[in-house]
Amino acid sequence: MSHPRVTGVGLTPFGEHSERTGRDLFAEAGLAALDDSGVDPDDVEALFYGNFMGELAEHQGHQAPLMAEAVGLDVPATRYEAACASSGAAVREAVRHLRSGEADVILVGGSERMTNIGTAGATDALSIAADDLYEIRAGMTFPGAYALMARAYFREFGGSREDLAAVAVKNHDHALPNEHAQLRKEITVEDALGAPMVADPLGLYDACPITDGASAAVLTSAEYAAEHGLGASVAVTGTGQGGDNLALHDRENLARSPAASEAAEEAYADAGVAPDDVDIAEVHDCFTIAEVLAIESLGLCEPGEGIAAARDGKTHATGETPVNLSGGLKAKGHPVGATGVAQVVSLTKVLEGESAWADDVGDARVGVAHNAGGTVASATVHVLEVVA
Amino acid sequence: MSDKARDGAFDDWLDAIEDDSGYYVECENGHGWLPPRRVCPDCGSRDLSETPLPDAGEVATFTEVSVATPQFSADTPYVTAIVDYGPVRVTGLLRGADPDDVDVGMPVGIGVGERETTGDRAVVFRPR
Ligand SMILES: [Zn+2]
């Protein structure tokens, strides 16, 4: 199989841009990706776009054609919505279209405007990824849901708030050299433990910030990249997606994320790789506990062992399998609909050798992106490899 | 309290809990769910029947929420718990216990209460 190439990538700075409209954010990222790719914009055949809360944050539905227009494209455009996995789902659909030969050039991306509605507004908007009748009406928030999972995890496998703090400390450290990151500030375990509680046992430093931002990538067929001499060295070699019951209480095990495990198994089989082959990962650490669940689902650790990975240095840039070199959602920021593509952007840069951590990860050949929606009722996993 | 339309099977279910006759929906293979369900998501069975909810469940996990949505601002801080009833689990507010005294495995009963912020009904667990 010839694998689609990542020929161009673009990001806005992630952070507080409360007065910037979604269309302006996406235009910046989309145009950057087109410029980076060297692709003639007339060759772009479609936009696959991720966004979660546009109706609530901007009173704007039907965003995909608006975003195509914003980057100067007159092409079919479709929005994908899978909560925080929205643009991961868009990447997957683009990869499948390119592989099937239905298209040669697709722009994928996502954006989210969040800080304009404030913390309470964003908490409200994020909560609707849960079951309205049975969860939201019982007071479940997005942090609350992950707190329920964290306590269940501690109960089943052990672990402590100190272990979770180590995840935050690592991801803040990784974000220091990332000029697109929202939180470029070193923190300590003591800082994290001393921060106010959001939903016990999760505190403020266990949670990703509220973020405005956009991401984009130009994906092309391998043939198109070769014909046009694009020299793209990174390919998406595997894609997988999993699903689960929406309400957390309907899951068999409250301390696992099987949708992500299914997505990972599918993506690994698709790429012909095993967890041992993975050199670097960008995972969906919307909360510190989420990174623990993610690396277990990806097979980078056994169930119950993920909690110790950051504390033991295994997932640091200098460790065995660096996770979230970008800073992750935790420190880079989490503009929800942009996150899945932003992970692909970050992995591509590292695999192309453009990373502040190149001394530690310069020989990385296989990267994996894990994007999760809600309490992981949706999950996509993509394998990226250096192929040239 | 909002005056929007009832959410059919959900409000019927709350009515039943208020009436001390709570139930869940069970397929012939013993998979339990909350209504409305026309098919068991686990095994595909469409042979579902209303089964009485046991008197007491056990707290499976819980959290004390300090940062809430505007619909819960006056309730904050509050405890949300997932309670295990065997074939089915239910999410609700846990009241009547100091958060420091709540623990996994604690037996609780189920009822219906009002949200302080909006007056809307909510599932409320209390220690028993
Ligand atoms: Zn069944």
PDB file of N, CA, C and O and ligand atoms in Angstrom, chain B residues 27 29 31 40 42-43 45, ligand 1:
ATOM      1  N   CYS B  27     -31.633  -7.085  29.702  1.00  0.00           N
ATOM      2  CA  CYS B  27     -31.865  -8.037  28.613  1.00  0.00           C
ATOM      3  C   CYS B  27     -31.833  -9.453  29.176  1.00  0.00           C
ATOM      4  O   CYS B  27     -31.526  -9.658  30.347  1.00  0.00           O
ATOM      5  N   ASN B  29     -29.795 -11.664  28.816  1.00  0.00           N
ATOM      6  CA  ASN B  29     -28.460 -12.117  29.196  1.00  0.00           C
ATOM      7  C   ASN B  29     -27.915 -11.391  30.422  1.00  0.00           C
ATOM      8  O   ASN B  29     -26.729 -11.491  30.742  1.00  0.00           O
ATOM      9  N   HIS B  31     -27.638  -8.112  31.020  1.00  0.00           N
ATOM     10  CA  HIS B  31     -26.988  -6.809  30.867  1.00  0.00           C
ATOM     11  C   HIS B  31     -27.967  -5.709  31.270  1.00  0.00           C
ATOM     12  O   HIS B  31     -29.090  -5.677  30.766  1.00  0.00           O
ATOM     13  N   CYS B  40     -30.132  -3.991  23.512  1.00  0.00           N
ATOM     14  CA  CYS B  40     -28.979  -4.062  24.416  1.00  0.00           C
ATOM     15  C   CYS B  40     -27.717  -3.763  23.604  1.00  0.00           C
ATOM     16  O   CYS B  40     -27.416  -4.478  22.651  1.00  0.00           O
ATOM     17  N   ASP B  42     -24.817  -4.277  24.331  1.00  0.00           N
ATOM     18  CA  ASP B  42     -23.797  -5.291  24.565  1.00  0.00           C
ATOM     19  C   ASP B  42     -24.019  -6.520  23.676  1.00  0.00           C
ATOM     20  O   ASP B  42     -23.126  -6.949  22.954  1.00  0.00           O
ATOM     21  N   CYS B  43     -25.238  -7.083  23.702  1.00  0.00           N
ATOM     22  CA  CYS B  43     -25.468  -8.351  22.990  1.00  0.00           C
ATOM     23  C   CYS B  43     -26.474  -8.238  21.848  1.00  0.00           C
ATOM     24  O   CYS B  43     -26.697  -9.203  21.120  1.00  0.00           O
ATOM     25  N   SER B  45     -29.665  -7.948  22.055  1.00  0.00           N
ATOM     26  CA  SER B  45     -31.006  -8.444  22.393  1.00  0.00           C
ATOM     27  C   SER B  45     -32.031  -7.316  22.388  1.00  0.00           C
ATOM     28  O   SER B  45     -31.749  -6.206  22.849  1.00  0.00           O
TER      29      SER B  45
HETATM   30 ZN    ZN C   1     -27.529  -7.918  26.524  1.00  0.00          ZN
END
